PDB file of C-alpha atoms in Angstrom:
ATOM      1  CA  MET O  11     -16.365   0.397   8.544  1.00  0.00           C
ATOM      2  CA  LEU O  12     -16.705  -0.941   4.983  1.00  0.00           C
ATOM      3  CA  SER O  13     -20.405   0.533   4.758  1.00  0.00           C
ATOM      4  CA  ASN O  14     -19.672   3.790   5.729  1.00  0.00           C
ATOM      5  CA  VAL O  15     -16.530   3.739   3.806  1.00  0.00           C
ATOM      6  CA  VAL O  16     -19.377   2.953   0.404  1.00  0.00           C
ATOM      7  CA  ASN O  17     -21.732   5.713   2.254  1.00  0.00           C
ATOM      8  CA  PHE O  18     -18.959   8.107   2.197  1.00  0.00           C
ATOM      9  CA  PHE O  19     -17.827   8.165  -1.208  1.00  0.00           C
ATOM     10  CA  THR O  20     -21.738   7.799  -2.528  1.00  0.00           C
ATOM     11  CA  GLU O  21     -22.868  10.201  -0.856  1.00  0.00           C
ATOM     12  CA  ALA O  22     -20.063  12.632  -2.038  1.00  0.00           C
ATOM     13  CA  PHE O  23     -20.609  11.231  -5.605  1.00  0.00           C
ATOM     14  CA  ALA O  24     -24.044  12.019  -5.067  1.00  0.00           C
ATOM     15  CA  ASN O  25     -23.031  15.893  -3.819  1.00  0.00           C
ATOM     16  CA  LEU O  26     -20.882  16.312  -6.907  1.00  0.00           C
ATOM     17  CA  GLN O  27     -23.350  14.851  -9.666  1.00  0.00           C
ATOM     18  CA  THR O  28     -26.083  17.285  -8.294  1.00  0.00           C
ATOM     19  CA  LEU O  29     -23.164  20.028  -8.329  1.00  0.00           C
ATOM     20  CA  LEU O  30     -22.025  19.378 -12.029  1.00  0.00           C
ATOM     21  CA  PHE O  31     -26.042  18.791 -13.084  1.00  0.00           C
ATOM     22  CA  GLU O  32     -27.568  22.189 -11.585  1.00  0.00           C
ATOM     23  CA  ASN O  33     -24.407  24.347 -12.420  1.00  0.00           C
ATOM     24  CA  VAL O  34     -23.440  22.837 -15.964  1.00  0.00           C
ATOM     25  CA  VAL O  35     -25.837  20.345 -17.337  1.00  0.00           C
ATOM     26  CA  LEU O  36     -29.223  21.997 -16.433  1.00  0.00           C
ATOM     27  CA  PRO O  37     -28.888  25.309 -18.052  1.00  0.00           C
ATOM     28  CA  ILE O  38     -27.545  23.809 -21.082  1.00  0.00           C
ATOM     29  CA  ALA O  39     -30.617  21.887 -20.969  1.00  0.00           C
ATOM     30  CA  PHE O  40     -32.991  24.686 -21.189  1.00  0.00           C
ATOM     31  CA  ASN O  41     -31.112  26.607 -23.297  1.00  0.00           C
ATOM     32  CA  GLY O  42     -31.330  23.905 -25.497  1.00  0.00           C
ATOM     33  CA  GLY O  43     -35.311  23.215 -25.056  1.00  0.00           C
ATOM     34  CA  ALA O  44     -34.445  19.892 -23.554  1.00  0.00           C
ATOM     35  CA  GLY O  45     -36.306  20.917 -19.898  1.00  0.00           C
ATOM     36  CA  ASN O  46     -38.640  17.957 -20.410  1.00  0.00           C
ATOM     37  CA  LEU O  47     -35.533  15.252 -20.368  1.00  0.00           C
ATOM     38  CA  LEU O  48     -34.528  16.523 -17.091  1.00  0.00           C
ATOM     39  CA  ASP O  49     -34.369  12.768 -15.476  1.00  0.00           C
ATOM     40  CA  VAL O  50     -32.386  11.773 -18.577  1.00  0.00           C
ATOM     41  CA  ALA O  51     -30.163  14.773 -18.214  1.00  0.00           C
ATOM     42  CA  PHE O  52     -29.532  13.956 -14.796  1.00  0.00           C
ATOM     43  CA  GLU O  53     -28.397  10.190 -14.984  1.00  0.00           C
ATOM     44  CA  GLY O  54     -26.429  11.303 -17.851  1.00  0.00           C
ATOM     45  CA  THR O  55     -24.705  13.886 -15.369  1.00  0.00           C
ATOM     46  CA  GLY O  56     -24.013  10.653 -13.476  1.00  0.00           C
ATOM     47  CA  TRP O  57     -22.079   8.805 -16.653  1.00  0.00           C
ATOM     48  CA  LEU O  58     -20.579  11.840 -17.478  1.00  0.00           C
ATOM     49  CA  LEU O  59     -19.038  12.226 -13.707  1.00  0.00           C
ATOM     50  CA  VAL O  60     -17.953   8.337 -13.236  1.00  0.00           C
ATOM     51  CA  GLY O  61     -16.238   8.960 -16.934  1.00  0.00           C
ATOM     52  CA  LEU O  62     -13.967  12.132 -15.932  1.00  0.00           C
ATOM     53  CA  ILE O  63     -12.760  10.486 -13.102  1.00  0.00           C
ATOM     54  CA  GLN O  64     -12.128   6.985 -14.379  1.00  0.00           C
ATOM     55  CA  ILE O  65     -10.008   9.195 -17.347  1.00  0.00           C
ATOM     56  CA  ALA O  66      -7.935  11.169 -14.503  1.00  0.00           C
ATOM     57  CA  ILE O  67      -7.293   7.337 -12.596  1.00  0.00           C
ATOM     58  CA  MET O  68      -6.337   6.320 -15.903  1.00  0.00           C
ATOM     59  CA  VAL O  69      -4.139   9.367 -17.058  1.00  0.00           C
ATOM     60  CA  CYS O  70      -2.691   9.744 -13.208  1.00  0.00           C
ATOM     61  CA  LEU O  71      -2.372   6.102 -12.118  1.00  0.00           C
ATOM     62  CA  ILE O  72      -1.998   3.766 -15.115  1.00  0.00           C
ATOM     63  CA  ALA O  73      -0.224   5.491 -17.439  1.00  0.00           C
ATOM     64  CA  PRO O  74       2.886   6.203 -15.053  1.00  0.00           C
ATOM     65  CA  LEU O  75       2.614   2.233 -14.637  1.00  0.00           C
ATOM     66  CA  GLU O  76       2.961   1.826 -18.641  1.00  0.00           C
ATOM     67  CA  ARG O  77       6.145   4.507 -18.228  1.00  0.00           C
ATOM     68  CA  TRP O  78       7.655   2.318 -15.140  1.00  0.00           C
ATOM     69  CA  ARG O  79       7.656  -1.172 -16.711  1.00  0.00           C
ATOM     70  CA  PRO O  80       5.933  -1.353 -20.299  1.00  0.00           C
ATOM     71  CA  ILE O  81       6.085  -4.437 -22.125  1.00  0.00           C
ATOM     72  CA  GLU O  82       6.491  -3.140 -25.175  1.00  0.00           C
ATOM     73  CA  GLN O  83       8.866   0.325 -26.028  1.00  0.00           C
ATOM     74  CA  GLN O  84       7.071   1.564 -29.082  1.00  0.00           C
ATOM     75  CA  PRO O  85       3.781   1.476 -29.525  1.00  0.00           C
ATOM     76  CA  ASP O  86       2.019   2.202 -32.471  1.00  0.00           C
ATOM     77  CA  ALA O  87       0.737   5.750 -31.732  1.00  0.00           C
ATOM     78  CA  ALA O  88      -1.864   6.431 -34.548  1.00  0.00           C
ATOM     79  CA  ALA O  89      -3.002   3.374 -33.298  1.00  0.00           C
ATOM     80  CA  VAL O  90      -3.101   4.544 -29.493  1.00  0.00           C
ATOM     81  CA  ARG O  91      -4.661   7.707 -30.251  1.00  0.00           C
ATOM     82  CA  VAL O  92      -8.023   6.127 -32.078  1.00  0.00           C
ATOM     83  CA  ASP O  93      -8.458   3.484 -28.954  1.00  0.00           C
ATOM     84  CA  VAL O  94      -8.500   7.136 -26.891  1.00  0.00           C
ATOM     85  CA  ILE O  95     -11.702   8.130 -29.377  1.00  0.00           C
ATOM     86  CA  TYR O  96     -12.799   5.055 -28.745  1.00  0.00           C
ATOM     87  CA  THR O  97     -12.629   5.463 -25.018  1.00  0.00           C
ATOM     88  CA  LEU O  98     -13.833   8.838 -25.101  1.00  0.00           C
ATOM     89  CA  VAL O  99     -16.895   8.040 -26.653  1.00  0.00           C
ATOM     90  CA  GLN O 100     -18.211   5.503 -23.903  1.00  0.00           C
ATOM     91  CA  ARG O 101     -16.717   6.940 -21.308  1.00  0.00           C
ATOM     92  CA  LEU O 102     -18.137  10.537 -21.573  1.00  0.00           C
ATOM     93  CA  GLY O 103     -21.759   9.456 -22.474  1.00  0.00           C
ATOM     94  CA  LEU O 104     -22.305   9.628 -25.844  1.00  0.00           C
ATOM     95  CA  PHE O 105     -22.460   5.784 -26.089  1.00  0.00           C
ATOM     96  CA  LYS O 106     -24.746   5.613 -23.328  1.00  0.00           C
ATOM     97  CA  LEU O 107     -26.848   8.601 -24.628  1.00  0.00           C
ATOM     98  CA  PHE O 108     -27.149   6.802 -27.803  1.00  0.00           C
ATOM     99  CA  MET O 109     -29.304   3.817 -25.289  1.00  0.00           C
ATOM    100  CA  PHE O 110     -30.865   5.632 -23.439  1.00  0.00           C
ATOM    101  CA  PHE O 111     -32.823   6.489 -25.981  1.00  0.00           C
ATOM    102  CA  THR O 112     -32.995   3.663 -27.952  1.00  0.00           C
ATOM    103  CA  PHE O 113     -32.128   0.230 -26.544  1.00  0.00           C
ATOM    104  CA  GLU O 114     -32.830   0.843 -22.885  1.00  0.00           C
ATOM    105  CA  ASN O 115     -36.162   2.987 -23.012  1.00  0.00           C
ATOM    106  CA  ALA O 116     -37.564  -0.845 -24.826  1.00  0.00           C
ATOM    107  CA  ILE O 117     -35.829  -2.819 -21.969  1.00  0.00           C
ATOM    108  CA  GLU O 118     -37.318  -0.657 -19.336  1.00  0.00           C
ATOM    109  CA  THR O 119     -40.995  -0.815 -21.225  1.00  0.00           C
ATOM    110  CA  GLY O 120     -40.437  -4.274 -21.440  1.00  0.00           C
ATOM    111  CA  PHE O 121     -40.116  -4.856 -18.208  1.00  0.00           C
ATOM    112  CA  GLY O 122     -42.711  -2.488 -16.823  1.00  0.00           C
ATOM    113  CA  LEU O 123     -45.263  -4.473 -19.083  1.00  0.00           C
ATOM    114  CA  LEU O 124     -44.352  -8.005 -17.711  1.00  0.00           C
ATOM    115  CA  ARG O 125     -44.475  -6.368 -13.643  1.00  0.00           C
ATOM    116  CA  VAL O 126     -47.889  -5.135 -14.784  1.00  0.00           C
ATOM    117  CA  GLU O 127     -48.506  -8.646 -15.877  1.00  0.00           C
ATOM    118  CA  GLY O 128     -47.452  -9.974 -12.836  1.00  0.00           C
ATOM    119  CA  PHE O 129     -44.465 -11.597 -14.105  1.00  0.00           C
ATOM    120  CA  PRO O 130     -41.383 -11.549 -10.876  1.00  0.00           C
ATOM    121  CA  THR O 131     -38.217 -10.511 -11.241  1.00  0.00           C
ATOM    122  CA  LEU O 132     -35.526 -12.802  -9.996  1.00  0.00           C
ATOM    123  CA  ASN O 133     -34.432 -10.598  -7.355  1.00  0.00           C
ATOM    124  CA  ILE O 134     -31.399 -11.442  -4.918  1.00  0.00           C
ATOM    125  CA  ASP O 135     -33.146 -10.079  -1.850  1.00  0.00           C
ATOM    126  CA  ALA O 136     -36.142 -12.494  -2.353  1.00  0.00           C
ATOM    127  CA  ILE O 137     -34.319 -15.710  -3.063  1.00  0.00           C
ATOM    128  CA  TRP O 138     -32.256 -14.418   0.225  1.00  0.00           C
ATOM    129  CA  PRO O 139     -33.918 -12.091   2.545  1.00  0.00           C
ATOM    130  CA  GLY O 140     -32.061  -9.638   3.725  1.00  0.00           C
ATOM    131  CA  VAL O 141     -28.828  -9.669   2.470  1.00  0.00           C
ATOM    132  CA  THR O 142     -29.074  -6.889  -0.166  1.00  0.00           C
ATOM    133  CA  ASP O 143     -29.872  -4.347   3.017  1.00  0.00           C
ATOM    134  CA  GLN O 144     -25.982  -3.725   3.579  1.00  0.00           C
ATOM    135  CA  ALA O 145     -24.691  -1.749   1.085  1.00  0.00           C
ATOM    136  CA  ALA O 146     -21.215  -3.411   0.349  1.00  0.00           C
ATOM    137  CA  VAL O 147     -22.326  -6.543   0.917  1.00  0.00           C
ATOM    138  CA  SER O 148     -25.019  -6.401  -2.001  1.00  0.00           C
ATOM    139  CA  PHE O 149     -22.367  -4.741  -3.791  1.00  0.00           C
ATOM    140  CA  VAL O 150     -19.923  -7.084  -3.770  1.00  0.00           C
ATOM    141  CA  LEU O 151     -22.896  -9.983  -4.586  1.00  0.00           C
ATOM    142  CA  TYR O 152     -23.838  -7.881  -7.329  1.00  0.00           C
ATOM    143  CA  LEU O 153     -19.940  -7.542  -8.369  1.00  0.00           C
ATOM    144  CA  ILE O 154     -19.696 -11.453  -8.827  1.00  0.00           C
ATOM    145  CA  VAL O 155     -22.803 -12.123 -10.264  1.00  0.00           C
ATOM    146  CA  PHE O 156     -22.094  -9.332 -12.936  1.00  0.00           C
ATOM    147  CA  ASP O 157     -18.626 -11.384 -13.646  1.00  0.00           C
ATOM    148  CA  LEU O 158     -19.881 -14.558 -14.275  1.00  0.00           C
ATOM    149  CA  VAL O 159     -22.433 -12.702 -16.657  1.00  0.00           C
ATOM    150  CA  HIS O 160     -19.086 -10.889 -18.358  1.00  0.00           C
ATOM    151  CA  TYR O 161     -17.301 -14.266 -18.314  1.00  0.00           C
ATOM    152  CA  LEU O 162     -20.161 -15.879 -20.472  1.00  0.00           C
ATOM    153  CA  ILE O 163     -20.950 -12.636 -22.665  1.00  0.00           C
ATOM    154  CA  HIS O 164     -17.172 -12.798 -23.737  1.00  0.00           C
ATOM    155  CA  ARG O 165     -17.126 -16.780 -23.751  1.00  0.00           C
ATOM    156  CA  GLY O 166     -20.051 -16.233 -26.390  1.00  0.00           C
ATOM    157  CA  GLN O 167     -18.098 -13.385 -28.627  1.00  0.00           C
ATOM    158  CA  HIS O 168     -15.298 -15.725 -29.382  1.00  0.00           C
ATOM    159  CA  GLN O 169     -17.615 -18.981 -29.585  1.00  0.00           C
ATOM    160  CA  PHE O 170     -20.029 -17.811 -32.274  1.00  0.00           C
ATOM    161  CA  ASN O 171     -18.150 -16.753 -35.792  1.00  0.00           C
ATOM    162  CA  ARG O 172     -20.826 -14.048 -36.224  1.00  0.00           C
ATOM    163  CA  TRP O 173     -20.119 -12.400 -32.661  1.00  0.00           C
ATOM    164  CA  TRP O 174     -16.609 -13.025 -33.232  1.00  0.00           C
ATOM    165  CA  ALA O 175     -16.685 -11.580 -36.443  1.00  0.00           C
ATOM    166  CA  LEU O 176     -17.366  -8.334 -34.277  1.00  0.00           C
ATOM    167  CA  HIS O 177     -15.115  -8.517 -31.020  1.00  0.00           C
ATOM    168  CA  SER O 178     -12.081  -9.536 -33.345  1.00  0.00           C
ATOM    169  CA  LEU O 179     -11.619  -5.806 -33.545  1.00  0.00           C
ATOM    170  CA  HIS O 180     -11.164  -5.697 -29.797  1.00  0.00           C
ATOM    171  CA  HIS O 181      -8.179  -8.087 -30.533  1.00  0.00           C
ATOM    172  CA  SER O 182      -6.937  -6.475 -33.684  1.00  0.00           C
ATOM    173  CA  GLN O 183      -5.030  -3.651 -31.996  1.00  0.00           C
ATOM    174  CA  ARG O 184      -1.361  -4.960 -32.127  1.00  0.00           C
ATOM    175  CA  HIS O 185      -0.134  -2.396 -29.555  1.00  0.00           C
ATOM    176  CA  MET O 186      -1.833  -3.109 -26.224  1.00  0.00           C
ATOM    177  CA  THR O 187      -2.221  -0.130 -23.563  1.00  0.00           C
ATOM    178  CA  LEU O 188      -4.680   1.258 -21.007  1.00  0.00           C
ATOM    179  CA  TRP O 189      -6.781   3.007 -24.072  1.00  0.00           C
ATOM    180  CA  THR O 190      -7.635  -0.418 -25.518  1.00  0.00           C
ATOM    181  CA  ASP O 191     -10.067  -1.518 -23.711  1.00  0.00           C
ATOM    182  CA  ASN O 192     -13.067   0.038 -25.359  1.00  0.00           C
ATOM    183  CA  ARG O 193     -11.593  -0.609 -28.539  1.00  0.00           C
ATOM    184  CA  ASN O 194     -15.214  -2.520 -29.632  1.00  0.00           C
ATOM    185  CA  HIS O 195     -17.263  -2.870 -32.660  1.00  0.00           C
ATOM    186  CA  LEU O 196     -20.380  -0.359 -31.919  1.00  0.00           C
ATOM    187  CA  LEU O 197     -23.158  -3.197 -32.542  1.00  0.00           C
ATOM    188  CA  ASP O 198     -20.589  -5.436 -30.146  1.00  0.00           C
ATOM    189  CA  ASP O 199     -21.245  -2.875 -27.430  1.00  0.00           C
ATOM    190  CA  VAL O 200     -25.052  -2.418 -28.172  1.00  0.00           C
ATOM    191  CA  ILE O 201     -25.048  -6.441 -27.510  1.00  0.00           C
ATOM    192  CA  THR O 202     -23.127  -6.411 -24.265  1.00  0.00           C
ATOM    193  CA  ALA O 203     -24.513  -3.152 -22.766  1.00  0.00           C
ATOM    194  CA  MET O 204     -28.449  -4.149 -23.223  1.00  0.00           C
ATOM    195  CA  LEU O 205     -27.602  -8.301 -21.535  1.00  0.00           C
ATOM    196  CA  LEU O 206     -25.939  -6.325 -18.775  1.00  0.00           C
ATOM    197  CA  SER O 207     -29.251  -4.366 -18.303  1.00  0.00           C
ATOM    198  CA  ILE O 208     -31.397  -7.007 -18.842  1.00  0.00           C
ATOM    199  CA  VAL O 209     -29.419  -9.273 -16.076  1.00  0.00           C
ATOM    200  CA  ALA O 210     -29.323  -5.761 -13.513  1.00  0.00           C
ATOM    201  CA  LYS O 211     -33.311  -5.467 -13.579  1.00  0.00           C
ATOM    202  CA  LEU O 212     -33.427  -8.992 -13.221  1.00  0.00           C
ATOM    203  CA  ILE O 213     -31.746  -9.337  -9.977  1.00  0.00           C
ATOM    204  CA  GLY O 214     -32.877  -5.977  -8.158  1.00  0.00           C
ATOM    205  CA  VAL O 215     -29.467  -3.785  -9.313  1.00  0.00           C
ATOM    206  CA  GLY O 216     -30.332  -0.074  -8.239  1.00  0.00           C
ATOM    207  CA  PRO O 217     -29.231   2.101 -10.625  1.00  0.00           C
ATOM    208  CA  GLY O 218     -26.718   4.058  -8.583  1.00  0.00           C
ATOM    209  CA  GLN O 219     -25.365   0.259  -7.650  1.00  0.00           C
ATOM    210  CA  PHE O 220     -25.254  -0.316 -11.551  1.00  0.00           C
ATOM    211  CA  VAL O 221     -23.029   2.764 -12.330  1.00  0.00           C
ATOM    212  CA  ALA O 222     -20.554   2.279  -9.892  1.00  0.00           C
ATOM    213  CA  LEU O 223     -20.926  -1.726 -10.640  1.00  0.00           C
ATOM    214  CA  VAL O 224     -19.488  -0.584 -14.311  1.00  0.00           C
ATOM    215  CA  ALA O 225     -17.217   1.818 -13.902  1.00  0.00           C
ATOM    216  CA  VAL O 226     -15.148  -0.859 -10.843  1.00  0.00           C
ATOM    217  CA  SER O 227     -15.469  -3.351 -13.879  1.00  0.00           C
ATOM    218  CA  GLN O 228     -14.653  -0.882 -16.358  1.00  0.00           C
ATOM    219  CA  LEU O 229     -11.519   0.774 -14.461  1.00  0.00           C
ATOM    220  CA  TRP O 230      -9.752  -2.778 -13.951  1.00  0.00           C
ATOM    221  CA  GLU O 231     -10.074  -3.723 -17.273  1.00  0.00           C
ATOM    222  CA  ASN O 232      -7.462  -0.546 -18.725  1.00  0.00           C
ATOM    223  CA  LEU O 233      -5.311  -2.135 -15.665  1.00  0.00           C
ATOM    224  CA  GLU O 234      -5.122  -5.524 -17.777  1.00  0.00           C
ATOM    225  CA  HIS O 235      -5.152  -4.229 -20.566  1.00  0.00           C
ATOM    226  CA  ALA O 236      -2.464  -1.910 -19.863  1.00  0.00           C
ATOM    227  CA  ASN O 237       1.464  -1.739 -21.817  1.00  0.00           C
ATOM    228  CA  PHE O 238       2.657  -2.649 -18.189  1.00  0.00           C
ATOM    229  CA  LYS O 239       4.527  -6.134 -17.616  1.00  0.00           C
ATOM    230  CA  CYS O 240       2.858  -7.135 -14.004  1.00  0.00           C
ATOM    231  CA  SER O 241       1.311 -10.428 -12.403  1.00  0.00           C
ATOM    232  CA  PHE O 242       0.116 -10.882  -8.819  1.00  0.00           C
ATOM    233  CA  GLY O 243       2.028 -13.856  -8.188  1.00  0.00           C
ATOM    234  CA  TRP O 244       0.723 -17.555  -7.212  1.00  0.00           C
ATOM    235  CA  LEU O 245      -1.426 -16.791  -5.483  1.00  0.00           C
ATOM    236  CA  GLY O 246      -2.813 -13.450  -6.911  1.00  0.00           C
ATOM    237  CA  ASP O 247      -3.319 -14.704 -10.039  1.00  0.00           C
ATOM    238  CA  ARG O 248      -5.820 -16.847  -8.875  1.00  0.00           C
ATOM    239  CA  LEU O 249      -7.893 -14.072  -6.939  1.00  0.00           C
ATOM    240  CA  LEU O 250      -7.637 -11.300  -9.383  1.00  0.00           C
ATOM    241  CA  ILE O 251      -7.116 -10.910 -12.992  1.00  0.00           C
ATOM    242  CA  SER O 252      -3.455  -9.569 -13.663  1.00  0.00           C
ATOM    243  CA  PRO O 253      -2.207  -7.698 -16.597  1.00  0.00           C
ATOM    244  CA  ARG O 254      -0.143 -10.867 -17.410  1.00  0.00           C
ATOM    245  CA  PHE O 255      -2.945 -12.873 -17.236  1.00  0.00           C
ATOM    246  CA  HIS O 256      -5.345 -10.394 -19.804  1.00  0.00           C
ATOM    247  CA  ARG O 257      -2.849 -10.122 -22.479  1.00  0.00           C
ATOM    248  CA  LEU O 258      -2.826 -14.093 -22.954  1.00  0.00           C
ATOM    249  CA  HIS O 259      -6.052 -14.210 -23.839  1.00  0.00           C
ATOM    250  CA  HIS O 260      -4.843 -11.413 -26.783  1.00  0.00           C
ATOM    251  CA  SER O 261      -1.679 -13.550 -27.559  1.00  0.00           C
ATOM    252  CA  ILE O 262      -1.781 -14.465 -31.402  1.00  0.00           C
ATOM    253  CA  GLY O 263      -3.475 -18.801 -30.984  1.00  0.00           C
ATOM    254  CA  ILE O 264      -3.631 -18.591 -27.741  1.00  0.00           C
ATOM    255  CA  GLY O 265      -6.462 -16.206 -26.366  1.00  0.00           C
ATOM    256  CA  HIS O 266      -8.859 -16.721 -28.962  1.00  0.00           C
ATOM    257  CA  GLU O 267      -7.813 -20.394 -30.153  1.00  0.00           C
ATOM    258  CA  SER O 268      -8.849 -23.325 -27.871  1.00  0.00           C
ATOM    259  CA  ALA O 269      -7.840 -26.323 -30.238  1.00  0.00           C
ATOM    260  CA  GLY O 270      -5.857 -25.593 -32.698  1.00  0.00           C
ATOM    261  CA  ARG O 271      -5.234 -22.948 -35.783  1.00  0.00           C
ATOM    262  CA  LYS O 272      -8.145 -21.052 -36.432  1.00  0.00           C
ATOM    263  CA  THR O 273     -10.312 -22.429 -33.821  1.00  0.00           C
ATOM    264  CA  LEU O 274     -13.297 -20.643 -31.753  1.00  0.00           C
ATOM    265  CA  GLY O 275     -12.978 -20.810 -28.249  1.00  0.00           C
ATOM    266  CA  GLY O 276      -9.972 -19.414 -26.518  1.00  0.00           C
ATOM    267  CA  HIS O 277      -8.473 -18.647 -22.552  1.00  0.00           C
ATOM    268  CA  ASN O 278      -9.080 -16.453 -19.955  1.00  0.00           C
ATOM    269  CA  PHE O 279     -12.349 -14.701 -20.695  1.00  0.00           C
ATOM    270  CA  GLY O 280     -12.781 -13.281 -16.824  1.00  0.00           C
ATOM    271  CA  VAL O 281     -13.076  -9.425 -16.147  1.00  0.00           C
ATOM    272  CA  LEU O 282     -12.370  -9.374 -12.765  1.00  0.00           C
ATOM    273  CA  PHE O 283     -12.075 -12.631 -11.069  1.00  0.00           C
ATOM    274  CA  PRO O 284     -10.455 -15.980 -13.098  1.00  0.00           C
ATOM    275  CA  TRP O 285     -12.214 -18.244 -11.209  1.00  0.00           C
ATOM    276  CA  TRP O 286     -14.922 -18.843 -13.487  1.00  0.00           C
ATOM    277  CA  ASP O 287     -11.854 -19.341 -16.052  1.00  0.00           C
ATOM    278  CA  MET O 288     -10.386 -22.025 -13.655  1.00  0.00           C
ATOM    279  CA  LEU O 289     -13.962 -23.259 -12.892  1.00  0.00           C
ATOM    280  CA  PHE O 290     -14.549 -23.983 -16.300  1.00  0.00           C
ATOM    281  CA  LYS O 291     -11.095 -24.772 -17.363  1.00  0.00           C
ATOM    282  CA  THR O 292     -10.378 -21.995 -19.721  1.00  0.00           C
ATOM    283  CA  ALA O 293      -7.682 -20.179 -17.353  1.00  0.00           C
ATOM    284  CA  ASP O 294      -3.865 -20.407 -18.883  1.00  0.00           C
ATOM    285  CA  PHE O 295      -1.291 -19.152 -16.007  1.00  0.00           C
ATOM    286  CA  SER O 296       2.029 -19.352 -18.504  1.00  0.00           C
ATOM    287  CA  ASP O 297       4.534 -16.625 -17.108  1.00  0.00           C
ATOM    288  CA  ARG O 298       5.203 -15.038 -20.368  1.00  0.00           C
ATOM    289  CA  TYR O 299       3.984 -11.258 -22.187  1.00  0.00           C
ATOM    290  CA  ASP O 300       3.328 -12.623 -26.113  1.00  0.00           C
ATOM    291  CA  PRO O 301       2.674 -10.546 -28.789  1.00  0.00           C
ATOM    292  CA  THR O 302      -0.967  -9.410 -29.374  1.00  0.00           C
ATOM    293  CA  GLY O 303      -3.363  -9.770 -32.610  1.00  0.00           C
ATOM    294  CA  VAL O 304      -5.321 -12.075 -34.857  1.00  0.00           C
ATOM    295  CA  ARG O 305      -3.863 -14.758 -37.137  1.00  0.00           C
ATOM    296  CA  ASP O 306      -5.789 -13.927 -40.030  1.00  0.00           C
ATOM    297  CA  GLN O 307      -4.607 -10.209 -39.422  1.00  0.00           C
ATOM    298  CA  VAL O 308      -0.981 -11.720 -39.169  1.00  0.00           C
ATOM    299  CA  GLU O 309      -0.092 -14.459 -40.997  1.00  0.00           C
ATOM    300  CA  GLU O 310      -2.625 -13.190 -43.824  1.00  0.00           C
ATOM    301  CA  GLY O 311      -2.503  -9.509 -43.711  1.00  0.00           C
ATOM    302  CA  ARG O 312      -6.408  -9.136 -43.422  1.00  0.00           C
ATOM    303  CA  ASP O 313      -7.546  -5.642 -42.692  1.00  0.00           C
ATOM    304  CA  TYR O 314      -9.092  -4.404 -39.682  1.00  0.00           C
ATOM    305  CA  GLY O 315      -8.999  -1.247 -40.454  1.00  0.00           C
ATOM    306  CA  ARG O 316      -6.526   2.101 -39.415  1.00  0.00           C
ATOM    307  CA  GLY O 317      -9.195   4.938 -38.492  1.00  0.00           C
ATOM    308  CA  TYR O 318     -12.511   4.677 -36.163  1.00  0.00           C
ATOM    309  CA  TRP O 319     -15.088   4.722 -39.078  1.00  0.00           C
ATOM    310  CA  ALA O 320     -12.838   2.178 -41.113  1.00  0.00           C
ATOM    311  CA  GLN O 321     -12.786  -0.387 -38.209  1.00  0.00           C
ATOM    312  CA  GLN O 322     -16.504   0.127 -37.323  1.00  0.00           C
ATOM    313  CA  LYS O 323     -17.259  -0.406 -41.552  1.00  0.00           C
ATOM    314  CA  LEU O 324     -15.022  -3.558 -41.710  1.00  0.00           C
ATOM    315  CA  GLY O 325     -17.041  -4.797 -38.654  1.00  0.00           C
ATOM    316  CA  LEU O 326     -20.059  -5.129 -40.608  1.00  0.00           C
ATOM    317  CA  VAL O 327     -18.276  -6.460 -43.946  1.00  0.00           C
ATOM    318  CA  ARG O 328     -16.600  -9.567 -41.192  1.00  0.00           C
ATOM    319  CA  LEU O 329     -20.352  -9.856 -39.799  1.00  0.00           C
ATOM    320  CA  PHE O 330     -21.907 -10.158 -43.271  1.00  0.00           C
ATOM    321  CA  GLU O 331     -19.258 -12.765 -44.791  1.00  0.00           C
ATOM    322  CA  ARG O 332     -21.091 -15.820 -45.695  1.00  0.00           C
ATOM    323  CA  ARG O 333     -18.026 -17.833 -44.442  1.00  0.00           C
ATOM    324  CA  GLN O 334     -16.350 -16.294 -40.944  1.00  0.00           C
ATOM    325  CA  ASN O 335     -12.696 -17.672 -40.453  1.00  0.00           C
ATOM    326  CA  ALA O 336     -11.474 -17.618 -36.808  1.00  0.00           C
TER     327      ALA O 336
END
């Protein structure tokens, strides 16, 4: 039954992708003299379609939840507009297009050379033959693996001063909304995207499955960041990450500081499942909705920037400082 549902949506998405590509993207590509890039254009069409679907779900389903049970009544409208820009850059394919022609091409070339030299990849099906034959089963397995990788990446973003210098931009939003998820430094996004692409190739994730894995994770992250007062109860919060659980990750003095003021670490790093936080003892299930932000921003008035490019510039300034503070 589940496999039939997965196959239905996969086929429907493929048909929509082909329709959008043939009627919109293909004419633009030929008129722009990019007929030699049709493979990239077709894959980019898939990411564009995913982004359009995501934004539609965000606006039609998650935004009403924010209006129904908001945590904060009057978010900073100007700051939220900047987060919308981050979301559009990410979800409508601009960032992905940049990655296609730079780092992802280098990764693909690197793996091709390794295969020529006889180096095997760590394909899950090689370890457990036949387990990926069913689309629904393989998707769930890959989703769990990707969530663990996301957790480890997120731990790194908070554990290393240089990486935190970039990632702290994400935490500088004082008024979280459904648009906050993509508020990241571009270099931070490049590092994360490269690591996820490498893992996907190592374990044998197909291109279509990779798009679906990223899309599901991103949509859930939109819900987690929403200005929506919600938990799933004692049991539910231990099965799936709720907006309350993730807001604690953004709370001043909790989400980033695990051993007192201005220390590296923190709590609640998971993306979809709280299992890794529970396993590695970084979970905090406190029933509270705290103010969000970074301590040096709140207590010392550090400027993280108001506009998109100002935030990107200040992120590089923090990165190359002689000493980074938590």
